[in-house]
Structure formats: structure tokens, C-alpha cells
XYZ file of N, CA, C and O in Angstrom:
784
model
N -0.192 -3.313 5.750
C -0.589 -4.191 4.678
C -0.047 -5.583 4.961
O 1.104 -5.740 5.332
N -0.906 -6.555 4.768
C -0.540 -7.917 5.137
C -1.151 -8.913 4.171
O -2.303 -8.798 3.783
N -0.359 -9.924 3.805
C -0.840 -11.071 3.035
C -0.940 -12.249 3.984
O -0.039 -12.489 4.789
N -2.026 -12.992 3.875
C -2.232 -14.129 4.766
C -2.094 -15.468 4.059
O -1.620 -16.431 4.654
N -2.510 -15.539 2.792
C -2.518 -16.839 2.130
C -2.516 -16.679 0.618
O -3.118 -15.757 0.081
N -1.817 -17.591 -0.043
C -1.891 -17.736 -1.490
C -2.164 -19.217 -1.749
O -1.492 -20.074 -1.188
N -3.176 -19.501 -2.539
C -3.545 -20.878 -2.849
C -3.684 -21.027 -4.354
O -4.265 -20.170 -5.014
N -3.165 -22.136 -4.871
C -3.310 -22.462 -6.286
C -4.196 -23.699 -6.369
O -3.941 -24.696 -5.698
N -5.241 -23.579 -7.180
C -6.230 -24.655 -7.259
C -6.543 -24.961 -8.721
O -6.394 -24.113 -9.589
N -7.003 -26.185 -8.964
C -7.510 -26.516 -10.293
C -9.013 -26.683 -10.177
O -9.528 -27.184 -9.176
N -9.699 -26.223 -11.189
C -11.154 -26.285 -11.195
C -11.561 -27.428 -12.120
O -11.318 -27.385 -13.322
N -12.137 -28.472 -11.538
C -12.575 -29.643 -12.298
C -14.092 -29.718 -12.228
O -14.642 -30.264 -11.282
N -14.738 -29.142 -13.216
C -16.196 -29.102 -13.196
C -16.677 -28.207 -12.078
O -16.173 -27.115 -11.878
N -17.625 -28.699 -11.270
C -18.146 -27.861 -10.189
C -17.247 -27.862 -8.944
O -17.443 -27.066 -8.044
N -16.279 -28.748 -8.895
C -15.399 -28.859 -7.719
C -14.016 -28.292 -8.029
O -13.597 -28.229 -9.172
N -13.310 -27.921 -6.972
C -11.935 -27.455 -7.126
C -11.019 -28.320 -6.270
O -11.446 -28.898 -5.264
N -9.766 -28.395 -6.686
C -8.769 -29.215 -6.002
C -7.584 -28.338 -5.615
O -7.032 -27.638 -6.463
N -7.178 -28.371 -4.343
C -6.034 -27.603 -3.870
C -4.758 -28.233 -4.424
O -4.522 -29.425 -4.245
N -3.944 -27.431 -5.105
C -2.696 -27.932 -5.677
C -1.478 -27.491 -4.872
O -0.537 -28.259 -4.696
N -1.479 -26.268 -4.407
C -0.362 -25.746 -3.614
C -0.862 -24.547 -2.819
O -1.791 -23.860 -3.245
N -0.239 -24.324 -1.679
C -0.622 -23.146 -0.891
C 0.516 -22.747 0.038
O 1.398 -23.541 0.355
N 0.469 -21.495 0.446
C 1.395 -20.958 1.437
C 0.594 -20.016 2.316
O -0.272 -19.280 1.830
N 0.873 -20.068 3.616
C 0.115 -19.258 4.572
C 1.058 -18.510 5.500
O 2.136 -19.007 5.832
N 0.635 -17.347 5.930
C 1.328 -16.596 6.972
C 0.274 -16.215 8.006
O -0.417 -15.210 7.857
N 0.134 -17.062 9.009
C -0.877 -16.828 10.043
C -0.223 -16.427 11.360
O -0.813 -16.587 12.429
N 0.986 -15.889 11.277
C 1.723 -15.511 12.488
C 1.043 -14.394 13.265
O 1.291 -14.223 14.455
N 0.175 -13.623 12.622
C -0.504 -12.528 13.310
C -1.721 -13.009 14.108
O -2.329 -12.222 14.826
N -2.060 -14.284 13.989
C -3.178 -14.858 14.742
C -2.638 -15.588 15.963
O -1.473 -15.984 16.004
N -3.500 -15.782 16.945
C -3.113 -16.510 18.135
C -2.757 -17.948 17.803
O -3.236 -18.528 16.826
N -1.920 -18.544 18.635
C -1.423 -19.896 18.371
C -2.564 -20.898 18.200
O -2.528 -21.739 17.301
N -3.572 -20.830 19.037
C -4.667 -21.796 18.982
C -5.663 -21.488 17.856
O -6.475 -22.331 17.515
N -5.604 -20.297 17.286
C -6.496 -19.921 16.183
C -5.940 -20.325 14.824
O -6.681 -20.424 13.858
N -4.650 -20.562 14.737
C -3.978 -20.717 13.447
C -4.527 -21.859 12.594
O -4.748 -21.679 11.401
N -4.740 -23.018 13.171
C -5.219 -24.142 12.349
C -6.633 -23.866 11.842
O -6.959 -24.180 10.686
N -7.464 -23.263 12.667
C -8.816 -22.907 12.231
C -8.802 -21.871 11.124
O -9.585 -21.944 10.175
N -7.891 -20.900 11.224
C -7.774 -19.858 10.199
C -7.319 -20.484 8.879
O -7.840 -20.166 7.813
N -6.346 -21.408 8.942
C -5.872 -22.082 7.726
C -7.000 -22.879 7.076
O -7.173 -22.841 5.854
N -7.776 -23.589 7.887
C -8.901 -24.368 7.342
C -9.936 -23.455 6.702
O -10.465 -23.761 5.624
N -10.211 -22.343 7.343
C -11.171 -21.397 6.794
C -10.677 -20.846 5.457
O -11.446 -20.734 4.498
N -9.386 -20.468 5.378
C -8.842 -19.921 4.135
C -8.863 -20.971 3.022
O -9.141 -20.644 1.868
N -8.607 -22.234 3.361
C -8.678 -23.305 2.360
C -10.107 -23.464 1.859
O -10.347 -23.536 0.645
N -11.062 -23.503 2.765
C -12.473 -23.629 2.389
C -12.915 -22.446 1.527
O -13.552 -22.610 0.492
N -12.562 -21.254 1.968
C -12.953 -20.042 1.264
C -12.321 -20.002 -0.125
O -12.968 -19.620 -1.100
N -11.050 -20.409 -0.230
C -10.359 -20.422 -1.524
C -11.030 -21.388 -2.484
O -11.267 -21.056 -3.656
N -11.362 -22.579 -2.006
C -12.039 -23.559 -2.871
C -13.387 -23.020 -3.335
O -13.740 -23.123 -4.514
N -14.132 -22.444 -2.428
C -15.452 -21.913 -2.767
C -15.350 -20.794 -3.803
O -16.130 -20.754 -4.761
N -14.391 -19.898 -3.628
C -14.243 -18.784 -4.566
C -13.860 -19.275 -5.962
O -14.379 -18.778 -6.962
N -12.946 -20.234 -6.042
C -12.540 -20.753 -7.352
C -13.707 -21.466 -8.024
O -13.926 -21.330 -9.229
N -14.485 -22.209 -7.254
C -15.638 -22.922 -7.811
C -16.680 -21.950 -8.367
O -17.367 -22.255 -9.341
N -16.787 -20.776 -7.772
C -17.810 -19.804 -8.180
C -17.296 -18.738 -9.142
O -18.014 -17.798 -9.460
N -16.057 -18.877 -9.593
C -15.484 -17.917 -10.528
C -15.335 -18.586 -11.888
O -14.813 -19.687 -11.996
N -15.812 -17.911 -12.924
C -15.717 -18.444 -14.284
C -14.292 -18.338 -14.807
O -13.524 -17.477 -14.371
N -13.956 -19.193 -15.782
C -12.642 -19.158 -16.407
C -12.379 -17.818 -17.077
O -13.265 -17.238 -17.698
N -11.155 -17.318 -16.936
C -10.780 -16.037 -17.533
C -11.265 -14.830 -16.756
O -11.202 -13.707 -17.243
N -11.744 -15.032 -15.553
C -12.325 -13.935 -14.764
C -11.490 -13.650 -13.528
O -10.962 -14.546 -12.887
N -11.411 -12.365 -13.192
C -10.764 -11.901 -11.953
C -11.841 -11.231 -11.109
O -12.690 -10.535 -11.641
N -11.732 -11.422 -9.824
C -12.647 -10.698 -8.940
C -12.029 -10.561 -7.559
O -11.128 -11.303 -7.193
N -12.543 -9.593 -6.823
C -12.111 -9.360 -5.448
C -13.338 -9.407 -4.561
O -14.332 -8.732 -4.830
N -13.259 -10.218 -3.521
C -14.351 -10.358 -2.563
C -13.859 -9.811 -1.231
O -12.790 -10.192 -0.750
N -14.646 -8.908 -0.640
C -14.270 -8.340 0.651
C -15.148 -8.928 1.738
O -16.365 -9.015 1.594
N -14.506 -9.312 2.822
C -15.213 -9.823 3.993
C -14.570 -9.194 5.221
O -13.404 -9.463 5.526
N -15.331 -8.339 5.904
C -14.854 -7.592 7.067
C -13.547 -6.880 6.718
O -13.515 -6.053 5.837
N -12.428 -7.225 7.397
C -11.167 -6.521 7.134
C -10.259 -7.272 6.168
O -9.072 -7.006 6.089
N -10.823 -8.218 5.401
C -10.029 -9.020 4.468
C -10.521 -8.856 3.034
O -11.708 -8.684 2.796
N -9.577 -8.960 2.102
C -9.894 -8.995 0.671
C -9.368 -10.310 0.116
O -8.232 -10.697 0.394
N -10.201 -10.973 -0.656
C -9.797 -12.212 -1.312
C -9.789 -11.942 -2.809
O -10.826 -11.675 -3.405
N -8.606 -11.999 -3.395
C -8.435 -11.746 -4.819
C -8.396 -13.103 -5.521
O -7.615 -13.974 -5.154
N -9.247 -13.264 -6.534
C -9.392 -14.551 -7.212
C -9.158 -14.363 -8.704
O -9.632 -13.396 -9.298
N -8.439 -15.321 -9.277
C -8.262 -15.346 -10.732
C -8.289 -16.798 -11.180
O -7.528 -17.625 -10.662
N -9.183 -17.102 -12.110
C -9.256 -18.437 -12.707
C -8.957 -18.261 -14.192
O -9.659 -17.539 -14.890
N -7.889 -18.922 -14.632
C -7.512 -18.832 -16.043
C -8.438 -19.686 -16.893
O -9.207 -20.499 -16.374
N -8.342 -19.514 -18.205
C -9.181 -20.289 -19.124
C -8.860 -21.778 -19.106
O -9.687 -22.594 -19.479
N -7.652 -22.147 -18.664
C -7.298 -23.568 -18.568
C -7.719 -24.178 -17.220
O -7.292 -25.259 -16.858
N -8.575 -23.453 -16.479
C -9.141 -23.873 -15.192
C -8.119 -23.981 -14.066
O -8.361 -24.655 -13.071
N -7.001 -23.326 -14.202
C -6.060 -23.194 -13.098
C -6.342 -21.849 -12.450
O -6.430 -20.823 -13.140
N -6.516 -21.845 -11.144
C -6.872 -20.614 -10.455
C -6.027 -20.380 -9.225
O -5.321 -21.278 -8.752
N -6.118 -19.175 -8.696
C -5.395 -18.827 -7.480
C -6.226 -17.842 -6.668
O -6.999 -17.059 -7.218
N -6.040 -17.929 -5.363
C -6.726 -17.030 -4.428
C -5.678 -16.441 -3.501
O -4.861 -17.172 -2.927
N -5.707 -15.127 -3.352
C -4.808 -14.423 -2.447
C -5.653 -13.743 -1.379
O -6.531 -12.952 -1.703
N -5.395 -14.064 -0.116
C -6.116 -13.451 1.002
C -5.201 -12.400 1.615
O -4.069 -12.696 2.001
N -5.705 -11.160 1.675
C -4.922 -10.038 2.181
C -5.827 -9.137 3.006
O -7.040 -9.332 3.067
N -5.220 -8.133 3.635
C -6.056 -7.143 4.322
C -6.564 -6.128 3.302
O -6.162 -6.143 2.142
N -7.457 -5.253 3.733
C -8.103 -4.308 2.808
C -7.139 -3.285 2.219
O -7.389 -2.743 1.151
N -6.032 -2.999 2.916
C -5.105 -1.972 2.465
C -4.216 -2.447 1.314
O -3.628 -1.631 0.622
N -4.112 -3.752 1.117
C -3.186 -4.273 0.115
C -3.667 -3.879 -1.276
O -4.827 -4.075 -1.629
N -2.779 -3.320 -2.124
C -3.185 -2.843 -3.454
C -3.655 -3.987 -4.370
O -2.987 -5.009 -4.490
N -4.779 -3.788 -5.015
C -5.378 -4.815 -5.874
C -4.482 -5.145 -7.059
O -4.317 -6.310 -7.409
N -3.886 -4.135 -7.668
C -3.041 -4.376 -8.833
C -1.845 -5.259 -8.479
O -1.496 -6.180 -9.208
N -1.233 -5.006 -7.332
C -0.092 -5.809 -6.897
C -0.548 -7.229 -6.563
O 0.148 -8.203 -6.859
N -1.734 -7.354 -5.960
C -2.258 -8.681 -5.611
C -2.435 -9.542 -6.860
O -2.020 -10.712 -6.888
N -3.033 -8.971 -7.904
C -3.227 -9.758 -9.119
C -1.899 -10.012 -9.845
O -1.737 -11.036 -10.500
N -0.945 -9.113 -9.706
C 0.391 -9.361 -10.251
C 1.047 -10.546 -9.562
O 1.693 -11.391 -10.206
N 0.878 -10.628 -8.242
C 1.410 -11.753 -7.474
C 0.741 -13.059 -7.896
O 1.394 -14.085 -8.090
N -0.574 -13.018 -8.073
C -1.307 -14.219 -8.496
C -0.793 -14.689 -9.854
O -0.532 -15.893 -10.045
N -0.623 -13.773 -10.797
C -0.114 -14.145 -12.123
C 1.274 -14.774 -12.027
O 1.562 -15.776 -12.678
N 2.133 -14.176 -11.211
C 3.494 -14.700 -11.058
C 3.464 -16.098 -10.435
O 4.196 -16.990 -10.864
N 2.616 -16.298 -9.424
C 2.515 -17.605 -8.773
C 1.992 -18.665 -9.751
O 2.504 -19.795 -9.791
N 0.985 -18.309 -10.541
C 0.440 -19.258 -11.517
C 1.473 -19.601 -12.596
O 1.607 -20.769 -12.987
N 2.205 -18.596 -13.056
C 3.251 -18.846 -14.053
C 4.345 -19.747 -13.490
O 4.831 -20.657 -14.172
N 4.732 -19.502 -12.249
C 5.746 -20.326 -11.600
C 5.265 -21.774 -11.454
O 6.012 -22.721 -11.700
N 4.005 -21.929 -11.085
C 3.446 -23.275 -10.913
C 3.398 -24.020 -12.247
O 3.792 -25.184 -12.333
N 2.920 -23.367 -13.293
C 2.806 -24.042 -14.592
C 4.165 -24.330 -15.211
O 4.298 -25.270 -15.989
N 5.200 -23.552 -14.853
C 6.535 -23.839 -15.381
C 7.126 -25.098 -14.730
O 7.957 -25.769 -15.324
N 6.676 -25.408 -13.510
C 7.197 -26.592 -12.809
C 6.311 -27.826 -12.967
O 6.801 -28.952 -12.935
N 5.012 -27.608 -13.101
C 4.068 -28.731 -13.178
C 3.137 -28.537 -14.377
O 2.462 -27.532 -14.480
N 3.096 -29.518 -15.239
C 2.240 -29.456 -16.417
C 0.792 -29.764 -16.082
O 0.473 -30.238 -14.985
N -0.113 -29.551 -17.037
C -1.547 -29.763 -16.808
C -1.904 -31.208 -16.428
O -2.889 -31.430 -15.739
N -1.085 -32.169 -16.820
C -1.384 -33.565 -16.476
C -1.234 -33.836 -14.978
O -1.759 -34.814 -14.464
N -0.542 -32.956 -14.246
C -0.373 -33.126 -12.797
C -1.405 -32.342 -11.978
O -1.395 -32.407 -10.760
N -2.286 -31.604 -12.648
C -3.231 -30.750 -11.943
C -4.400 -31.521 -11.350
O -5.177 -30.974 -10.578
N -4.579 -32.754 -11.714
C -5.737 -33.501 -11.208
C -5.354 -34.440 -10.071
O -6.111 -35.325 -9.719
N -4.167 -34.251 -9.484
C -3.721 -35.100 -8.377
C -4.605 -34.936 -7.153
O -5.351 -33.976 -7.012
N -4.527 -35.897 -6.264
C -5.372 -35.872 -5.075
C -4.704 -35.173 -3.901
O -5.373 -34.783 -2.958
N -3.385 -35.028 -3.933
C -2.712 -34.369 -2.809
C -2.040 -33.090 -3.293
O -1.652 -32.984 -4.459
N -1.892 -32.118 -2.403
C -1.241 -30.865 -2.789
C 0.195 -31.088 -3.264
O 0.901 -31.957 -2.764
N 0.600 -30.305 -4.237
C 1.925 -30.393 -4.814
C 2.832 -29.404 -4.097
O 2.461 -28.248 -3.917
N 4.036 -29.848 -3.684
C 4.918 -28.893 -2.998
C 5.453 -27.841 -3.970
O 5.858 -28.158 -5.081
N 5.407 -26.612 -3.538
C 5.946 -25.505 -4.333
C 6.656 -24.552 -3.364
O 6.074 -23.594 -2.863
N 7.935 -24.850 -3.051
C 8.664 -24.046 -2.052
C 8.762 -22.565 -2.409
O 8.817 -21.718 -1.524
N 8.779 -22.251 -3.695
C 8.908 -20.839 -4.080
C 7.693 -20.022 -3.670
O 7.771 -18.796 -3.563
N 6.564 -20.689 -3.410
C 5.350 -19.972 -3.013
C 5.534 -19.295 -1.652
O 5.093 -18.159 -1.458
N 6.201 -19.975 -0.728
C 6.470 -19.385 0.601
C 7.353 -18.145 0.467
O 7.089 -17.126 1.093
N 8.403 -18.252 -0.352
C 9.314 -17.104 -0.502
C 8.628 -15.944 -1.222
O 8.862 -14.778 -0.887
N 7.770 -16.263 -2.204
C 7.032 -15.187 -2.886
C 6.059 -14.508 -1.930
O 5.889 -13.292 -1.976
N 5.417 -15.300 -1.051
C 4.493 -14.713 -0.071
C 5.250 -13.751 0.843
O 4.760 -12.659 1.143
N 6.448 -14.138 1.259
C 7.257 -13.261 2.109
C 7.713 -12.021 1.330
O 7.701 -10.907 1.858
N 8.097 -12.202 0.065
C 8.575 -11.088 -0.753
C 7.469 -10.067 -0.998
O 7.709 -8.867 -0.956
N 6.257 -10.524 -1.233
C 5.154 -9.627 -1.570
C 4.478 -9.020 -0.334
O 3.515 -8.282 -0.480
N 4.974 -9.307 0.870
C 4.403 -8.680 2.067
C 4.521 -7.163 1.982
O 3.657 -6.444 2.454
N 5.613 -6.693 1.396
C 5.790 -5.250 1.191
C 5.584 -4.961 -0.282
O 6.463 -5.234 -1.110
N 4.423 -4.426 -0.669
C 4.146 -4.222 -2.088
C 5.120 -3.264 -2.769
O 5.364 -3.384 -3.962
N 5.705 -2.342 -2.028
C 6.639 -1.394 -2.639
C 7.919 -2.094 -3.091
O 8.506 -1.723 -4.104
N 8.355 -3.110 -2.339
C 9.556 -3.848 -2.727
C 9.261 -4.800 -3.875
O 10.125 -5.061 -4.704
N 8.069 -5.330 -3.909
C 7.720 -6.329 -4.915
C 7.295 -5.707 -6.237
O 7.431 -6.325 -7.285
N 6.803 -4.479 -6.185
C 6.252 -3.862 -7.385
C 6.848 -2.475 -7.569
O 6.728 -1.619 -6.690
N 7.472 -2.251 -8.718
C 8.130 -0.974 -8.997
C 7.174 0.201 -9.050
O 7.481 1.287 -8.571
N 5.987 0.002 -9.632
C 5.015 1.089 -9.749
C 4.537 1.557 -8.376
O 4.357 2.763 -8.146
N 4.335 0.618 -7.472
C 3.908 0.974 -6.121
C 4.997 1.765 -5.416
O 4.712 2.735 -4.715
N 6.254 1.383 -5.624
C 7.380 2.106 -5.037
C 7.417 3.538 -5.564
O 7.577 4.488 -4.807
N 7.235 3.698 -6.864
C 7.236 5.033 -7.464
C 6.078 5.860 -6.916
O 6.241 7.042 -6.596
N 4.897 5.235 -6.771
C 3.734 5.949 -6.237
C 3.988 6.403 -4.805
O 3.643 7.527 -4.429
N 4.615 5.542 -3.994
C 4.940 5.921 -2.621
C 5.918 7.100 -2.611
O 5.760 8.040 -1.829
N 6.937 7.030 -3.480
C 7.902 8.123 -3.552
C 7.224 9.430 -3.963
O 7.521 10.497 -3.418
N 6.302 9.341 -4.925
C 5.566 10.540 -5.345
C 4.719 11.103 -4.205
O 4.658 12.322 -4.010
N 4.060 10.212 -3.463
C 3.242 10.673 -2.336
C 4.103 11.360 -1.277
O 3.719 12.396 -0.734
N 5.282 10.781 -0.989
C 6.183 11.395 -0.012
C 6.678 12.754 -0.507
O 6.744 13.714 0.258
N 7.016 12.829 -1.787
C 7.478 14.087 -2.369
C 6.381 15.141 -2.306
O 6.649 16.313 -2.014
N 5.144 14.712 -2.557
C 4.015 15.640 -2.506
C 3.838 16.208 -1.096
O 3.619 17.410 -0.927
N 3.967 15.351 -0.086
C 3.831 15.811 1.303
C 4.944 16.812 1.629
O 4.691 17.868 2.219
N 6.168 16.490 1.226
C 7.300 17.391 1.489
C 7.090 18.717 0.772
O 7.341 19.797 1.331
N 6.619 18.659 -0.458
C 6.365 19.881 -1.227
C 5.301 20.748 -0.568
O 5.455 21.973 -0.470
N 4.222 20.122 -0.075
C 3.182 20.886 0.620
C 3.745 21.559 1.868
O 3.438 22.727 2.143
N 4.572 20.847 2.630
C 5.167 21.430 3.829
C 6.074 22.595 3.468
O 6.092 23.623 4.147
N 6.844 22.436 2.383
C 7.743 23.501 1.946
C 6.959 24.733 1.532
O 7.317 25.862 1.901
N 5.893 24.535 0.778
C 5.068 25.665 0.345
C 4.431 26.361 1.543
O 4.403 27.601 1.620
N 3.942 25.570 2.509
C 3.367 26.161 3.713
C 4.420 26.978 4.464
O 4.143 28.074 4.949
N 5.643 26.425 4.541
C 6.733 27.146 5.207
C 7.061 28.452 4.514
O 7.277 29.483 5.153
N 7.102 28.421 3.170
C 7.382 29.639 2.400
C 6.287 30.675 2.617
O 6.560 31.868 2.792
N 5.034 30.215 2.619
C 3.931 31.159 2.843
C 3.997 31.770 4.242
O 3.760 32.973 4.413
N 4.332 30.940 5.240
C 4.463 31.471 6.596
C 5.608 32.479 6.665
O 5.485 33.526 7.301
N 6.741 32.154 6.013
C 7.870 33.081 5.993
C 7.491 34.370 5.265
O 7.906 35.455 5.658
N 6.687 34.238 4.206
C 6.229 35.428 3.481
C 5.403 36.325 4.373
O 5.535 37.550 4.340
N 4.548 35.708 5.195
C 3.742 36.495 6.139
C 4.647 37.167 7.160
O 4.448 38.330 7.520
N 5.654 36.464 7.641
C 6.577 37.031 8.624
C 7.367 38.173 8.004
O 7.618 39.200 8.647
N 7.773 38.020 6.749
C 8.505 39.080 6.058
C 7.617 40.307 5.898
O 8.060 41.442 6.111
N 6.339 40.091 5.532
C 5.414 41.216 5.413
C 5.278 41.944 6.746
O 5.244 43.179 6.802
N 5.210 41.201 7.830
C 5.115 41.807 9.160
C 6.370 42.610 9.470
O 6.292 43.733 9.995
N 7.538 42.054 9.139
C 8.794 42.773 9.372
C 8.868 44.056 8.541
O 9.336 45.103 9.021
N 8.423 43.980 7.288
C 8.421 45.174 6.435
C 7.520 46.246 7.038
O 7.885 47.428 7.093
N 6.330 45.834 7.499
C 5.421 46.803 8.125
C 6.060 47.428 9.357
O 5.983 48.653 9.565
N 6.714 46.588 10.176
C 7.357 47.112 11.384
C 8.512 48.040 11.031
O 8.719 49.071 11.691
N 9.278 47.709 9.996
C 10.410 48.578 9.617
C 9.901 49.905 9.061
O 10.518 50.950 9.285
N 8.777 49.885 8.338
C 8.198 51.139 7.858
C 7.750 51.999 9.030
O 7.961 53.218 9.037
N 7.115 51.366 10.028
C 6.698 52.111 11.230
C 7.921 52.696 11.934
O 7.907 53.860 12.374
N 8.984 51.884 12.034
C 10.204 52.344 12.695
C 10.834 53.490 11.906
O 11.310 54.482 12.495
N 10.804 53.411 10.595
C 11.353 54.470 9.748
C 10.583 55.777 9.961
O 11.176 56.857 10.090
N 9.253 55.670 10.010
C 8.429 56.861 10.244
C 8.722 57.451 11.615
O 8.839 58.675 11.775
N 8.848 56.583 12.624
C 9.125 57.066 13.979
C 10.503 57.714 14.063
O 10.698 58.707 14.768
N 11.476 57.146 13.325
C 12.818 57.744 13.379
C 12.826 59.110 12.697
O 13.544 60.022 13.120
N 12.055 59.267 11.613
C 11.960 60.583 10.970
C 11.329 61.596 11.921
O 11.778 62.750 12.024
N 10.272 61.191 12.634
C 9.628 62.079 13.599
C 10.627 62.452 14.698
O 10.733 63.614 15.108
N 11.409 61.452 15.155
C 12.418 61.705 16.181
C 13.474 62.678 15.668
O 13.894 63.603 16.376
N 13.905 62.513 14.413
C 14.917 63.397 13.819
C 14.398 64.833 13.765
O 15.106 65.785 14.124
N 13.153 64.984 13.313
C 12.567 66.332 13.224
C 12.461 66.942 14.621
O 12.800 68.117 14.836
N 12.000 66.169 15.576
C 11.874 66.658 16.951
C 13.247 67.037 17.517
O 13.396 68.047 18.197
N 14.251 66.228 17.227
C 15.600 66.495 17.751
C 16.160 67.763 17.134
O 16.831 68.559 17.822
N 15.934 68.021 15.842
C 16.423 69.250 15.207
C 15.748 70.472 15.813
O 16.379 71.517 16.021
N 14.434 70.344 16.079
C 13.728 71.476 16.677
C 14.291 71.756 18.072
O 14.481 72.922 18.469
N 14.519 70.696 18.797
C 15.005 70.854 20.148
C 16.436 71.427 20.137
O 16.766 72.323 20.910
N 17.259 70.957 19.268
C 18.644 71.436 19.185
C 18.766 72.837 18.589
O 19.734 73.558 18.833
N 17.798 73.265 17.797
C 17.897 74.584 17.152
C 17.707 75.722 18.181
O 18.210 76.819 17.972
N 17.017 75.470 19.241
C 16.838 76.529 20.217
C 18.086 76.707 21.074
O 18.353 77.782 21.582
N 18.844 75.744 21.243
C 20.048 75.816 22.091
C 21.276 75.589 21.210
O 21.572 74.455 20.864
N 21.966 76.668 20.920
C 23.155 76.516 20.112
C 24.344 76.649 21.054
O 24.461 77.580 21.811
N 25.218 75.712 20.992
C 26.419 75.739 21.849
C 27.566 76.284 20.995
O 27.852 75.736 19.943
N 28.190 77.308 21.493
C 29.261 77.916 20.723
C 30.592 77.682 21.317
O 30.891 77.510 22.413
């Protein structure tokens, strides 16, 4: 699971304005990185422009998911992640980023022409790379899944041991029958020859 970009934008009529962003393009080749950043900026602006206020949506393109949320006050955010990243955690991250931005910058600063620095966005992007660490519910779900796998293995082991025990019981019954036959045969053999 990987997060590539978080962008905060303001929607002014049909156009959107980039306010803050953080990117993690370390998984791309060195010469591809600037092109990837430009593409994510373009894609983020386009998604915010085409999303109505108060609406959330997820757009999938090949192996990427773009999670978009535009609030009723026309402040929006776009999170670019891979397909495996949980949607609920992605929108939780977007909400946290938007809340952090609005606590530092009021609506009168949203119409600026240059991006606003938001250092906490980089640290949040790094923190949310692992959804289990960032989100308690995801951590609990992972723990439940691991417990379920262990439980299935334990049950399979018990069933296999049960089969082995059944086999041992059958073999011991056969051995018991054979020993009784041997005892009877030995008594017959010994009864003809009495040593005095």
C-alpha cells in the first residue's frame, strides 16, 4: 500500500487553485519524478473542478486510486494512492488534512495565487503510508485477520491430529486382537508340553 500525493485546493467557480501539496514519488525513476508530480497536480485540479461541493468520490486509473472530497465551503483535497489503500482511511486522511489546513489558514487566504506552505502535510503523508499505524480500526481488522488465519491453522492441525489418533486407535485394536490370538495359540502350544 502506497500514498503518492495529497493536494489541498480551493474551488473558485469552474477553476481550482492549488493551496498546498505533498508528494512521495520516491518509487518512480529519477527522471520521471517531475512529470509524475505535474500529472498529479493536473489530475488533482481536474478532479476538484469536476466534483460538486459536499461530495466524495474515488476515481480509479490503472493501478491508482484518486480519492476526492470537496467540502461545501469549496475547499477540497485529492489523495493519490495505489488500489490496495483502504478507502475509509484515505478519506479520514483527507478530512484530517483539510481540518489542519483550515486551522492554520482562514478562508480569506484560500484565493492566493501561490501555494501555501503546510509542513505538517509532509509528515501526515509519511504517517499515513501505513494505514494500520494511522487508523485504529484498520489495525484491529489486521489483527482479526491474523487471528483468523492462526485459528484456521490450529483447527486444521487438530483435525489432522484427530485423524492420526483414529489411525492409532485402529492399529492398537488390531494389535490387541493379534495379541489375544497369540495368547490363545501360546496356551494351546504350552498345554501339550507340560514340564514337571
